[in-house]
Amino acid sequence: MLRALLTFWKFIPEIPAPPPLSSTALRYLRVGGAALVLLFTALLGPLLVKTQDSLNATLLVTAVLALPIGLVGFRIVTQFRSINVLLVLITCIFIPIGFQARGSYVVLSLILAALFLGLWLLRMLVVERRFHFVPGPHNWPILGFSLVVIISTVWSNIFRDVIIIVPTSLVFVQGASAMVMLCLVGLYLMVDNYFSEIKWLKAMVAILLAGGFFGLVNEFVVQTLPVQTRGTFTMWVMACTYSLVLFHKGLSWPQRLGMFALMVGWAYWSFGLRITWLASWLPALVALLTLSFMRSRKLLAGLILAALIWAVVNWSYVEQTINAETDESGHTRLEAWYMNWTVTSEHLLFGTGPGGYAVYYMTYFPTNAMATHNNYIDVISQLGLPGFIFYVWFFIAVAWQGFRLCRRLKGRGDFAEALANAAFAGTLGCIVINAFGDWLIPFAYTQGIAGFDYAAYNWLLMACIPVLDRITRTETHPTALAHAAA
C-alpha cells in the first residue's frame, strides 16, 4: 500500500529558480518585510514575560528564530504562491499544533492561512493595484458571505440585547471566529486563483493520501503520530481512493490495490468502529454512493443490494445502532434546534455575530443550553438570513459546476476525471454533513477555533472543481490531454 501511495509524490513539482524581481515586486517585499518585522517585535515582548517565575524557553527560542526564518520563508511564499496552499494542507494534517489564547486553542494552520491571505491582499493592493479573482460561479457568494461576516461582527455588538451577560473573552472569540470563517472561504479562493497546472492538484492528493496512510497507522498501530484525522478527513480519503480506482485507467494493479486497501481501512474505521456516530460515516456513505452512481448505475444497485442483504442478516445490530443514535443525538438535536430558533428568530437580519448566540444561551437558559451541531442553523443564527443565503448559494454553485464538470470529463479515464468525481462526491457529502455537524465552519464553543485544521480539508478539496474546470477547458490538442492524464 505504501509503495502505491509513494508513487504519487513524483507529481509534486520541483521549485524552480526564482525569476528577477520587478520594481513593484520589490516594493511589495519591502512592505511585507516591514510588516513582518513589526509583527515579530510586537509578539516578542509578551513571549519574554515570565510565567510562574520561569521563562518559557521553547517560546523564546521560537521567537528568536522566527525573524530570519520568516524573512526567508516570506521570499519563497511570495514568489511561489501555489506552495502556500500545500503548506496549509501539510500543516493541517501533519502539524496540528497551536497555542492557548483566552481559553481558545489557535492552531498553526489558521495562522498560516491568515498570513498567506493577508499577503495575497497586500500583493493585490501594492503590486497589482486592483482586486481581482479568477472568474467563477463561487465568487459572488464567497465575497457576499465574507462581507456579511464583517458586518455581522460589528452589527451584533451594536444591537445586542441589553440584558445579555457579556464575558470578557467574547471579543477575542468573535474575532477569532470571524477570522476562521474568512480564512476558510479564502482558502477556496486561494486554490482557485493559485493553481493553474494539474500537477499542483496531484501534489495535494498525494499529501492527503499520505495523511490517510499514516492516519491508519496511527489508529491501529502506534497511536502517537501527529496526524489530524477528525472531521470529514475520512470521507475525503475514501472519496479520492475510490474515485482513483474507479476512473483512473492509468493506475497499475499494485496502485489500485493500495488505493483500495486504504479505502477499506477507513471504511472499517467509519462503518465498523464508529457506526453509532452518524456524523462519522454519513458523509462518506454519500460520497461513495455518489461515485458508484457516476461510474455505473449497476454498480450502485449492486452496492445497495449488498447493503440491504447485510442489514437483513444483521438486523438486530442495525436496530440497536439506530436506537442508540436516536437516543443519543436524534431527540437532543431537535431540542437544540428549537432552542436556537428562540434566539435566531429575533436576529434574522445579521444574526448574533460569529460565536455570538452562546452568550444568549448563557443569559436566557444557562441550564439548558445545547449546541446545534448543524452548520446551516449555525450560519443563520450567527450571520442572519443574508449569510445563510450566500452560504447555500455557494454550495449550489459548486455542486452544479462539479456535476457539469464530471459529465464533460466522462470517459477520459485519467487523473482529472477521477479527481473531478471525488471533489463532486465530497461536495455532496459536505452538503449533507452541514445538517449534522459543524465540520465546515466550526462553532467556537463546540469544535472550537482548533476545528479550522479539519474544516480546511473541505474548502481546499472542493476548490479542485473550478481549477479542473478551467484547466481542462484550455486543453485543445492531444499533447495537452496526454500531459493531464500522466
CSV table of C-alpha atoms in Angstrom, one decimal:
chain,number,residue,atom,x,y,z
A,1,MET,CA,0.0,0.0,0.0
A,2,LEU,CA,2.8,2.4,1.0
A,3,ARG,CA,4.6,1.9,-2.3
A,4,ALA,CA,1.4,2.7,-4.2
A,5,LEU,CA,0.9,5.9,-2.3
A,6,LEU,CA,4.5,7.0,-2.6
A,7,THR,CA,4.2,6.9,-6.4
A,8,PHE,CA,2.1,10.0,-6.2
A,9,TRP,CA,5.0,12.0,-4.8
A,10,LYS,CA,6.5,12.2,-8.2
A,11,PHE,CA,3.8,14.6,-9.1
A,12,ILE,CA,5.0,17.2,-6.6
A,13,PRO,CA,6.7,19.9,-8.6
A,14,GLU,CA,10.2,21.0,-8.1
A,15,ILE,CA,10.8,24.6,-7.1
A,16,PRO,CA,12.4,26.4,-10.0
A,17,ALA,CA,15.0,29.2,-9.6
A,18,PRO,CA,13.3,32.5,-8.7
A,19,PRO,CA,12.8,35.0,-11.5
A,20,PRO,CA,14.2,38.5,-11.3
A,21,LEU,CA,12.1,40.8,-9.2
A,22,SER,CA,10.4,43.8,-10.7
A,23,SER,CA,10.3,47.2,-9.0
A,24,THR,CA,6.7,46.7,-8.0
A,25,ALA,CA,7.5,43.2,-6.5
A,26,LEU,CA,10.4,44.8,-4.6
A,27,ARG,CA,8.1,47.4,-3.2
A,28,TYR,CA,5.7,44.6,-2.2
A,29,LEU,CA,8.5,42.7,-0.5
A,30,ARG,CA,9.7,45.8,1.4
A,31,VAL,CA,6.2,46.5,2.7
A,32,GLY,CA,5.6,42.9,3.6
A,33,GLY,CA,9.0,42.5,5.2
A,34,ALA,CA,8.5,45.6,7.3
A,35,ALA,CA,5.1,44.3,8.4
A,36,LEU,CA,6.7,41.0,9.3
A,37,VAL,CA,9.4,42.8,11.4
A,38,LEU,CA,6.7,44.8,13.2
A,39,LEU,CA,4.7,41.7,13.9
A,40,PHE,CA,7.8,40.0,15.3
A,41,THR,CA,8.6,43.0,17.5
A,42,ALA,CA,5.0,43.1,18.8
A,43,LEU,CA,5.0,39.4,19.7
A,44,LEU,CA,8.4,39.2,21.2
A,45,GLY,CA,7.6,41.3,24.2
A,46,PRO,CA,4.8,39.1,25.6
A,47,LEU,CA,6.9,36.0,25.0
A,48,LEU,CA,9.7,37.4,27.2
A,49,VAL,CA,7.3,37.8,30.2
A,50,LYS,CA,8.0,35.2,32.9
A,51,THR,CA,5.2,32.8,33.8
A,52,GLN,CA,5.4,31.5,37.4
A,53,ASP,CA,8.9,32.9,37.7
A,54,SER,CA,10.2,30.7,34.8
A,55,LEU,CA,11.0,31.7,31.3
A,56,ASN,CA,9.3,29.6,28.5
A,57,ALA,CA,12.5,28.6,26.7
A,58,THR,CA,10.7,27.0,23.8
A,59,LEU,CA,8.7,30.1,23.0
A,60,LEU,CA,11.9,32.3,23.4
A,61,VAL,CA,13.9,30.1,21.0
A,62,THR,CA,11.0,30.1,18.6
A,63,ALA,CA,10.8,33.9,18.8
A,64,VAL,CA,14.5,34.4,18.2
A,65,LEU,CA,14.5,32.1,15.1
A,66,ALA,CA,11.2,33.4,13.8
A,67,LEU,CA,12.5,36.5,12.2
A,68,PRO,CA,15.3,35.1,9.9
A,69,ILE,CA,13.3,32.0,9.1
A,70,GLY,CA,10.2,34.2,8.5
A,71,LEU,CA,12.0,36.5,6.1
A,72,VAL,CA,13.4,33.6,4.0
A,73,GLY,CA,10.0,31.9,4.0
A,74,PHE,CA,8.4,35.2,3.1
A,75,ARG,CA,10.6,35.4,0.0
A,76,ILE,CA,9.6,31.8,-1.0
A,77,VAL,CA,5.8,32.1,-0.4
A,78,THR,CA,5.5,35.4,-2.2
A,79,GLN,CA,7.4,34.1,-5.3
A,80,PHE,CA,5.8,30.6,-5.5
A,81,ARG,CA,2.3,31.2,-4.2
A,82,SER,CA,1.0,27.7,-5.1
A,83,ILE,CA,3.2,26.4,-2.4
A,84,ASN,CA,1.2,28.3,0.2
A,85,VAL,CA,-1.8,26.0,-0.3
A,86,LEU,CA,0.3,22.9,0.1
A,87,LEU,CA,1.9,24.3,3.2
A,88,VAL,CA,-1.5,24.9,4.8
A,89,LEU,CA,-2.7,21.4,3.9
A,90,ILE,CA,0.5,19.8,5.3
A,91,THR,CA,0.2,21.8,8.5
A,92,CYS,CA,-3.5,20.8,8.8
A,93,ILE,CA,-2.7,17.1,8.5
A,94,PHE,CA,0.8,16.6,10.0
A,95,ILE,CA,1.4,19.7,12.3
A,96,PRO,CA,-1.8,20.1,14.3
A,97,ILE,CA,-0.2,22.3,16.9
A,98,GLY,CA,-1.1,25.7,18.3
A,99,PHE,CA,-1.3,27.8,21.5
A,100,GLN,CA,-3.9,28.7,24.1
A,101,ALA,CA,-5.3,32.3,23.8
A,102,ARG,CA,-8.2,33.5,26.0
A,103,GLY,CA,-9.4,29.9,26.6
A,104,SER,CA,-9.3,29.0,22.8
A,105,TYR,CA,-6.7,26.9,21.1
A,106,VAL,CA,-5.4,28.7,18.0
A,107,VAL,CA,-3.8,26.3,15.5
A,108,LEU,CA,-0.8,26.9,13.3
A,109,SER,CA,-2.8,26.2,10.1
A,110,LEU,CA,-5.1,29.1,10.9
A,111,ILE,CA,-2.2,31.5,11.4
A,112,LEU,CA,-0.6,30.4,8.1
A,113,ALA,CA,-3.8,30.7,6.2
A,114,ALA,CA,-4.4,34.2,7.6
A,115,LEU,CA,-0.8,35.2,6.8
A,116,PHE,CA,-1.0,33.9,3.2
A,117,LEU,CA,-4.4,35.5,2.6
A,118,GLY,CA,-3.0,38.8,4.0
A,119,LEU,CA,0.0,38.6,1.7
A,120,TRP,CA,-2.3,38.0,-1.2
A,121,LEU,CA,-4.4,41.0,-0.4
A,122,LEU,CA,-1.3,43.1,0.1
A,123,ARG,CA,0.0,42.0,-3.3
A,124,MET,CA,-3.2,43.0,-5.0
A,125,LEU,CA,-3.1,46.3,-3.2
A,126,VAL,CA,0.6,47.2,-3.6
A,127,VAL,CA,1.8,45.4,-6.7
A,128,GLU,CA,-1.3,44.8,-8.9
A,129,ARG,CA,-3.2,47.8,-7.6
A,130,ARG,CA,-6.6,46.1,-8.2
A,131,PHE,CA,-8.7,43.4,-6.5
A,132,HIS,CA,-9.5,40.7,-9.0
A,133,PHE,CA,-10.2,36.9,-8.9
A,134,VAL,CA,-10.4,34.2,-11.5
A,135,PRO,CA,-14.0,34.2,-12.8
A,136,GLY,CA,-16.2,31.6,-11.4
A,137,PRO,CA,-19.8,31.0,-10.1
A,138,HIS,CA,-18.5,30.9,-6.5
A,139,ASN,CA,-17.0,34.3,-6.4
A,140,TRP,CA,-20.1,36.3,-5.6
A,141,PRO,CA,-21.4,34.0,-2.8
A,142,ILE,CA,-18.0,33.9,-1.2
A,143,LEU,CA,-17.5,37.7,-1.4
A,144,GLY,CA,-21.0,38.3,-0.2
A,145,PHE,CA,-20.6,35.8,2.7
A,146,SER,CA,-17.3,37.4,3.7
A,147,LEU,CA,-18.9,40.9,3.7
A,148,VAL,CA,-21.7,39.6,5.9
A,149,VAL,CA,-19.2,38.1,8.3
A,150,ILE,CA,-17.6,41.5,8.8
A,151,ILE,CA,-20.9,43.4,9.0
A,152,SER,CA,-22.4,40.8,11.4
A,153,THR,CA,-19.4,41.1,13.7
A,154,VAL,CA,-19.9,44.8,14.1
A,155,TRP,CA,-23.7,44.7,14.0
A,156,SER,CA,-24.1,42.1,16.7
A,157,ASN,CA,-22.1,44.2,19.2
A,158,ILE,CA,-24.1,47.3,18.5
A,159,PHE,CA,-27.6,45.7,18.6
A,160,ARG,CA,-27.0,43.0,21.2
A,161,ASP,CA,-29.8,42.6,23.7
A,162,VAL,CA,-29.2,44.9,26.6
A,163,ILE,CA,-29.6,42.3,29.3
A,164,ILE,CA,-27.0,39.9,27.8
A,165,ILE,CA,-24.2,39.0,30.1
A,166,VAL,CA,-21.0,39.5,28.0
A,167,PRO,CA,-17.9,37.7,29.1
A,168,THR,CA,-14.5,39.4,28.7
A,169,SER,CA,-13.4,36.8,26.3
A,170,LEU,CA,-16.2,37.4,23.8
A,171,VAL,CA,-14.3,40.0,21.8
A,172,PHE,CA,-11.5,37.6,21.2
A,173,VAL,CA,-13.8,34.7,20.5
A,174,GLN,CA,-15.8,36.7,18.0
A,175,GLY,CA,-12.7,38.0,16.3
A,176,ALA,CA,-11.2,34.5,16.0
A,177,SER,CA,-14.5,33.0,14.8
A,178,ALA,CA,-14.8,35.7,12.1
A,179,MET,CA,-11.2,35.0,11.1
A,180,VAL,CA,-11.9,31.3,10.8
A,181,MET,CA,-14.9,31.9,8.6
A,182,LEU,CA,-13.0,34.4,6.3
A,183,CYS,CA,-9.9,32.1,6.1
A,184,LEU,CA,-11.9,29.0,5.2
A,185,VAL,CA,-13.6,30.6,2.2
A,186,GLY,CA,-10.4,32.4,1.5
A,187,LEU,CA,-8.6,29.0,1.1
A,188,TYR,CA,-11.2,28.1,-1.6
A,189,LEU,CA,-10.3,31.3,-3.5
A,190,MET,CA,-6.5,30.7,-3.0
A,191,VAL,CA,-6.7,27.2,-4.6
A,192,ASP,CA,-8.8,28.5,-7.5
A,193,ASN,CA,-6.5,31.5,-8.1
A,194,TYR,CA,-3.1,30.0,-7.4
A,195,PHE,CA,-3.4,26.6,-9.2
A,196,SER,CA,-3.0,26.8,-13.0
A,197,GLU,CA,-1.5,23.3,-13.6
A,198,ILE,CA,-2.8,19.9,-12.7
A,199,LYS,CA,0.5,18.9,-11.0
A,200,TRP,CA,-0.5,21.0,-8.0
A,201,LEU,CA,-3.7,19.1,-7.7
A,202,LYS,CA,-1.8,15.9,-7.9
A,203,ALA,CA,0.5,17.1,-5.1
A,204,MET,CA,-2.5,18.0,-2.9
A,205,VAL,CA,-4.0,14.5,-3.4
A,206,ALA,CA,-0.6,12.9,-2.7
A,207,ILE,CA,-0.4,14.8,0.6
A,208,LEU,CA,-3.9,13.8,1.5
A,209,LEU,CA,-3.3,10.1,0.8
A,210,ALA,CA,-0.1,10.1,2.7
A,211,GLY,CA,-2.1,11.5,5.6
A,212,GLY,CA,-4.6,8.8,5.1
A,213,PHE,CA,-2.0,6.1,5.3
A,214,PHE,CA,-0.2,7.5,8.4
A,215,GLY,CA,-3.6,8.1,9.9
A,216,LEU,CA,-4.5,4.4,9.6
A,217,VAL,CA,-1.1,3.6,11.2
A,218,ASN,CA,-1.9,5.9,14.0
A,219,GLU,CA,-5.4,4.5,14.6
A,220,PHE,CA,-4.4,0.8,14.5
A,221,VAL,CA,-0.7,0.5,15.3
A,222,VAL,CA,1.1,3.3,17.2
A,223,GLN,CA,-1.5,5.9,18.3
A,224,THR,CA,1.3,8.5,18.7
A,225,LEU,CA,1.6,10.0,15.2
A,226,PRO,CA,0.6,13.7,14.9
A,227,VAL,CA,-2.0,13.2,12.1
A,228,GLN,CA,-5.2,15.2,12.1
A,229,THR,CA,-8.0,12.8,11.0
A,230,ARG,CA,-11.0,14.4,12.6
A,231,GLY,CA,-14.0,15.9,10.7
A,232,THR,CA,-14.5,14.8,7.1
A,233,PHE,CA,-10.9,13.7,6.6
A,234,THR,CA,-12.0,10.0,6.3
A,235,MET,CA,-14.6,11.0,3.7
A,236,TRP,CA,-12.1,12.8,1.5
A,237,VAL,CA,-9.6,9.9,1.7
A,238,MET,CA,-12.2,7.3,0.8
A,239,ALA,CA,-13.6,9.5,-1.9
A,240,CYS,CA,-10.2,10.1,-3.6
A,241,THR,CA,-9.0,6.5,-3.3
A,242,TYR,CA,-12.3,5.0,-4.5
A,243,SER,CA,-12.6,7.5,-7.4
A,244,LEU,CA,-9.0,6.8,-8.5
A,245,VAL,CA,-9.7,3.1,-8.5
A,246,LEU,CA,-13.0,3.6,-10.5
A,247,PHE,CA,-12.0,6.3,-13.0
A,248,HIS,CA,-8.2,6.4,-13.4
A,249,LYS,CA,-7.3,3.8,-16.1
A,250,GLY,CA,-3.6,4.7,-15.9
A,251,LEU,CA,-3.1,3.2,-12.4
A,252,SER,CA,-1.3,-0.1,-12.2
A,253,TRP,CA,-2.8,-3.0,-10.3
A,254,PRO,CA,-0.4,-2.6,-7.3
A,255,GLN,CA,-1.5,1.1,-7.2
A,256,ARG,CA,-5.2,0.1,-7.4
A,257,LEU,CA,-4.8,-2.5,-4.6
A,258,GLY,CA,-3.0,0.1,-2.5
A,259,MET,CA,-5.8,2.7,-3.0
A,260,PHE,CA,-8.5,0.1,-2.4
A,261,ALA,CA,-6.8,-1.1,0.8
A,262,LEU,CA,-6.6,2.4,2.1
A,263,MET,CA,-10.3,3.0,1.4
A,264,VAL,CA,-11.2,-0.3,3.1
A,265,GLY,CA,-9.2,0.6,6.1
A,266,TRP,CA,-11.0,3.8,6.6
A,267,ALA,CA,-14.3,2.3,5.7
A,268,TYR,CA,-13.8,-0.2,8.5
A,269,TRP,CA,-13.0,2.6,10.9
A,270,SER,CA,-16.1,4.6,9.9
A,271,PHE,CA,-18.7,2.0,9.2
A,272,GLY,CA,-17.4,-0.6,11.7
A,273,LEU,CA,-15.8,1.0,14.7
A,274,ARG,CA,-17.8,4.3,14.6
A,275,ILE,CA,-21.1,3.1,13.3
A,276,THR,CA,-23.0,4.5,16.3
A,277,TRP,CA,-21.9,8.0,15.4
A,278,LEU,CA,-23.9,9.2,12.5
A,279,ALA,CA,-21.6,12.1,11.6
A,280,SER,CA,-18.6,9.9,11.3
A,281,TRP,CA,-19.9,7.7,8.4
A,282,LEU,CA,-22.8,9.6,6.8
A,283,PRO,CA,-20.8,12.0,4.6
A,284,ALA,CA,-18.5,9.1,3.5
A,285,LEU,CA,-21.6,7.0,2.6
A,286,VAL,CA,-23.0,9.8,0.5
A,287,ALA,CA,-19.7,10.3,-1.3
A,288,LEU,CA,-19.2,6.6,-2.0
A,289,LEU,CA,-22.7,6.1,-3.3
A,290,THR,CA,-22.4,9.2,-5.5
A,291,LEU,CA,-19.1,7.9,-7.0
A,292,SER,CA,-20.7,4.5,-7.6
A,293,PHE,CA,-23.6,6.2,-9.4
A,294,MET,CA,-21.3,8.4,-11.5
A,295,ARG,CA,-19.3,5.3,-12.6
A,296,SER,CA,-22.2,2.8,-13.2
A,297,ARG,CA,-25.8,2.6,-12.1
A,298,LYS,CA,-25.4,-1.2,-12.0
A,299,LEU,CA,-22.5,-0.8,-9.5
A,300,LEU,CA,-24.7,1.5,-7.4
A,301,ALA,CA,-27.6,-1.0,-7.5
A,302,GLY,CA,-25.2,-3.9,-6.6
A,303,LEU,CA,-23.8,-2.0,-3.6
A,304,ILE,CA,-27.3,-1.1,-2.3
A,305,LEU,CA,-28.4,-4.7,-2.7
A,306,ALA,CA,-25.4,-5.9,-0.8
A,307,ALA,CA,-26.0,-3.4,1.9
A,308,LEU,CA,-29.7,-4.4,2.2
A,309,ILE,CA,-28.7,-8.1,2.5
A,310,TRP,CA,-26.2,-7.3,5.2
A,311,ALA,CA,-28.8,-5.2,7.0
A,312,VAL,CA,-31.3,-8.0,6.9
A,313,VAL,CA,-28.8,-10.6,8.2
A,314,ASN,CA,-27.6,-8.3,11.0
A,315,TRP,CA,-31.0,-6.6,11.7
A,316,SER,CA,-30.7,-6.8,15.5
A,317,TYR,CA,-27.4,-5.0,15.3
A,318,VAL,CA,-28.8,-2.4,12.9
A,319,GLU,CA,-31.8,-1.8,15.0
A,320,GLN,CA,-29.7,-1.4,18.2
A,321,THR,CA,-27.4,1.1,16.4
A,322,ILE,CA,-30.3,3.2,15.1
A,323,ASN,CA,-31.9,3.3,18.5
A,324,ALA,CA,-28.6,4.3,20.2
A,325,GLU,CA,-28.1,7.1,17.7
A,326,THR,CA,-31.7,8.3,18.1
A,327,ASP,CA,-31.5,8.3,21.9
A,328,GLU,CA,-28.1,10.0,22.0
A,329,SER,CA,-28.4,12.6,19.3
A,330,GLY,CA,-31.7,12.4,17.4
A,331,HIS,CA,-34.0,13.8,20.1
A,332,THR,CA,-31.4,16.2,21.5
A,333,ARG,CA,-30.8,17.7,18.0
A,334,LEU,CA,-34.4,18.6,17.6
A,335,GLU,CA,-34.5,20.2,21.1
A,336,ALA,CA,-31.3,22.1,20.3
A,337,TRP,CA,-32.6,23.4,17.0
A,338,TYR,CA,-35.9,24.6,18.6
A,339,MET,CA,-34.0,26.3,21.4
A,340,ASN,CA,-31.7,28.0,18.9
A,341,TRP,CA,-34.7,29.3,17.0
A,342,THR,CA,-36.0,31.1,20.0
A,343,VAL,CA,-32.9,33.3,19.8
A,344,THR,CA,-32.4,33.3,16.0
A,345,SER,CA,-35.9,34.3,15.2
A,346,GLU,CA,-35.2,37.7,16.9
A,347,HIS,CA,-32.0,38.3,15.0
A,348,LEU,CA,-32.7,37.4,11.4
A,349,LEU,CA,-31.1,40.4,9.7
A,350,PHE,CA,-27.4,39.9,10.6
A,351,GLY,CA,-27.6,37.4,13.3
A,352,THR,CA,-25.9,37.3,16.7
A,353,GLY,CA,-22.4,37.5,15.3
A,354,PRO,CA,-19.7,34.9,14.9
A,355,GLY,CA,-19.9,32.7,18.0
A,356,GLY,CA,-22.5,35.1,19.3
A,357,TYR,CA,-25.5,33.0,20.2
A,358,ALA,CA,-23.7,31.3,23.0
A,359,VAL,CA,-23.9,34.4,25.2
A,360,TYR,CA,-27.7,34.5,24.6
A,361,TYR,CA,-27.9,30.9,25.8
A,362,MET,CA,-25.9,31.7,28.9
A,363,THR,CA,-28.2,34.5,29.8
A,364,TYR,CA,-31.7,33.2,28.8
A,365,PHE,CA,-31.4,29.4,29.5
A,366,PRO,CA,-28.0,28.7,31.1
A,367,THR,CA,-29.0,25.2,32.4
A,368,ASN,CA,-30.5,24.0,29.1
A,369,ALA,CA,-28.0,25.3,26.5
A,370,MET,CA,-27.2,22.8,23.8
A,371,ALA,CA,-25.1,23.2,20.7
A,372,THR,CA,-26.9,22.9,17.4
A,373,HIS,CA,-24.3,20.6,15.7
A,374,ASN,CA,-25.7,22.0,12.4
A,375,ASN,CA,-23.8,24.4,10.2
A,376,TYR,CA,-26.9,25.6,8.4
A,377,ILE,CA,-28.5,26.7,11.7
A,378,ASP,CA,-25.2,28.0,13.0
A,379,VAL,CA,-24.8,30.2,9.9
A,380,ILE,CA,-28.3,31.7,10.0
A,381,SER,CA,-28.0,32.2,13.8
A,382,GLN,CA,-24.6,33.9,13.6
A,383,LEU,CA,-24.9,35.7,10.3
A,384,GLY,CA,-28.6,36.0,9.7
A,385,LEU,CA,-30.6,35.4,6.5
A,386,PRO,CA,-28.0,37.2,4.2
A,387,GLY,CA,-25.2,34.9,5.4
A,388,PHE,CA,-27.4,31.8,5.1
A,389,ILE,CA,-28.4,32.8,1.5
A,390,PHE,CA,-24.8,33.3,0.4
A,391,TYR,CA,-23.7,30.1,2.2
A,392,VAL,CA,-26.4,27.9,0.4
A,393,TRP,CA,-25.8,29.7,-2.9
A,394,PHE,CA,-22.1,28.8,-2.7
A,395,PHE,CA,-22.8,25.1,-2.2
A,396,ILE,CA,-25.4,25.0,-5.0
A,397,ALA,CA,-22.9,26.8,-7.4
A,398,VAL,CA,-20.1,24.4,-6.5
A,399,ALA,CA,-22.2,21.3,-6.8
A,400,TRP,CA,-23.7,22.3,-10.1
A,401,GLN,CA,-20.3,23.2,-11.5
A,402,GLY,CA,-18.9,19.9,-10.2
A,403,PHE,CA,-21.7,17.9,-11.8
A,404,ARG,CA,-21.3,19.5,-15.2
A,405,LEU,CA,-17.5,19.0,-15.0
A,406,CYS,CA,-17.9,15.3,-14.3
A,407,ARG,CA,-20.3,15.0,-17.2
A,408,ARG,CA,-17.9,16.8,-19.5
A,409,LEU,CA,-14.9,14.7,-18.5
A,410,LYS,CA,-16.7,11.4,-18.6
A,411,GLY,CA,-14.7,8.7,-20.4
A,412,ARG,CA,-11.3,10.4,-20.2
A,413,GLY,CA,-10.1,7.7,-17.7
A,414,ASP,CA,-7.4,9.9,-16.2
A,415,PHE,CA,-6.5,11.7,-13.0
A,416,ALA,CA,-8.6,14.7,-13.9
A,417,GLU,CA,-11.8,12.7,-14.3
A,418,ALA,CA,-11.0,10.8,-11.1
A,419,LEU,CA,-10.4,14.0,-9.0
A,420,ALA,CA,-13.4,15.8,-10.5
A,421,ASN,CA,-15.7,13.0,-9.4
A,422,ALA,CA,-14.1,12.8,-6.0
A,423,ALA,CA,-14.4,16.5,-5.5
A,424,PHE,CA,-18.1,16.5,-6.6
A,425,ALA,CA,-18.9,13.5,-4.4
A,426,GLY,CA,-17.1,15.1,-1.5
A,427,THR,CA,-19.1,18.3,-2.0
A,428,LEU,CA,-22.3,16.4,-1.8
A,429,GLY,CA,-21.0,14.8,1.4
A,430,CYS,CA,-20.3,18.3,2.8
A,431,ILE,CA,-23.8,19.5,1.9
A,432,VAL,CA,-25.3,16.6,3.9
A,433,ILE,CA,-23.0,16.8,6.9
A,434,ASN,CA,-23.7,20.5,7.1
A,435,ALA,CA,-27.0,19.4,8.7
A,436,PHE,CA,-25.5,17.1,11.3
A,437,GLY,CA,-22.3,18.8,12.5
A,438,ASP,CA,-20.2,22.0,12.4
A,439,TRP,CA,-17.3,20.5,10.4
A,440,LEU,CA,-17.5,23.0,7.5
A,441,ILE,CA,-17.4,26.1,9.8
A,442,PRO,CA,-16.5,25.1,13.3
A,443,PHE,CA,-18.5,26.8,16.1
A,444,ALA,CA,-16.3,28.4,18.7
A,445,TYR,CA,-17.8,26.6,21.7
A,446,THR,CA,-18.0,23.1,20.2
A,447,GLN,CA,-15.3,22.3,17.7
A,448,GLY,CA,-13.6,25.4,18.7
A,449,ILE,CA,-11.1,27.6,16.8
A,450,ALA,CA,-8.9,24.5,16.6
A,451,GLY,CA,-11.5,23.0,14.3
A,452,PHE,CA,-10.0,25.0,11.5
A,453,ASP,CA,-7.5,22.2,11.0
A,454,TYR,CA,-10.0,19.7,9.7
A,455,ALA,CA,-12.6,22.2,8.4
A,456,ALA,CA,-9.9,23.4,5.9
A,457,TYR,CA,-9.9,20.0,4.2
A,458,ASN,CA,-13.3,20.6,2.8
A,459,TRP,CA,-12.6,24.0,1.3
A,460,LEU,CA,-9.3,23.0,-0.2
A,461,LEU,CA,-10.6,19.9,-1.9
A,462,MET,CA,-13.9,21.4,-3.1
A,463,ALA,CA,-11.8,24.0,-4.8
A,464,CYS,CA,-10.4,21.4,-7.1
A,465,ILE,CA,-13.7,21.6,-9.1
A,466,PRO,CA,-13.2,25.1,-10.5
A,467,VAL,CA,-9.4,24.5,-11.1
A,468,LEU,CA,-10.1,21.3,-13.1
A,469,ASP,CA,-12.9,23.0,-15.0
A,470,ARG,CA,-10.6,25.8,-16.1
A,471,ILE,CA,-7.6,23.6,-16.8
A,472,THR,CA,-9.4,21.0,-18.9
A,473,ARG,CA,-11.2,23.7,-20.9
A,474,THR,CA,-7.9,25.0,-22.1
A,475,GLU,CA,-6.8,21.6,-23.4
A,476,THR,CA,-7.3,21.8,-27.2
A,477,HIS,CA,-4.8,19.2,-28.5
A,478,PRO,CA,-3.8,15.6,-27.8
A,479,THR,CA,-0.4,16.6,-26.2
A,480,ALA,CA,-2.2,18.6,-23.5
A,481,LEU,CA,-4.6,15.8,-22.9
A,482,ALA,CA,-1.8,13.3,-22.6
A,483,HIS,CA,0.0,15.6,-20.2
A,484,ALA,CA,-3.0,15.9,-17.9
A,485,ALA,CA,-3.5,12.2,-18.0
A,486,ALA,CA,0.0,11.5,-16.9
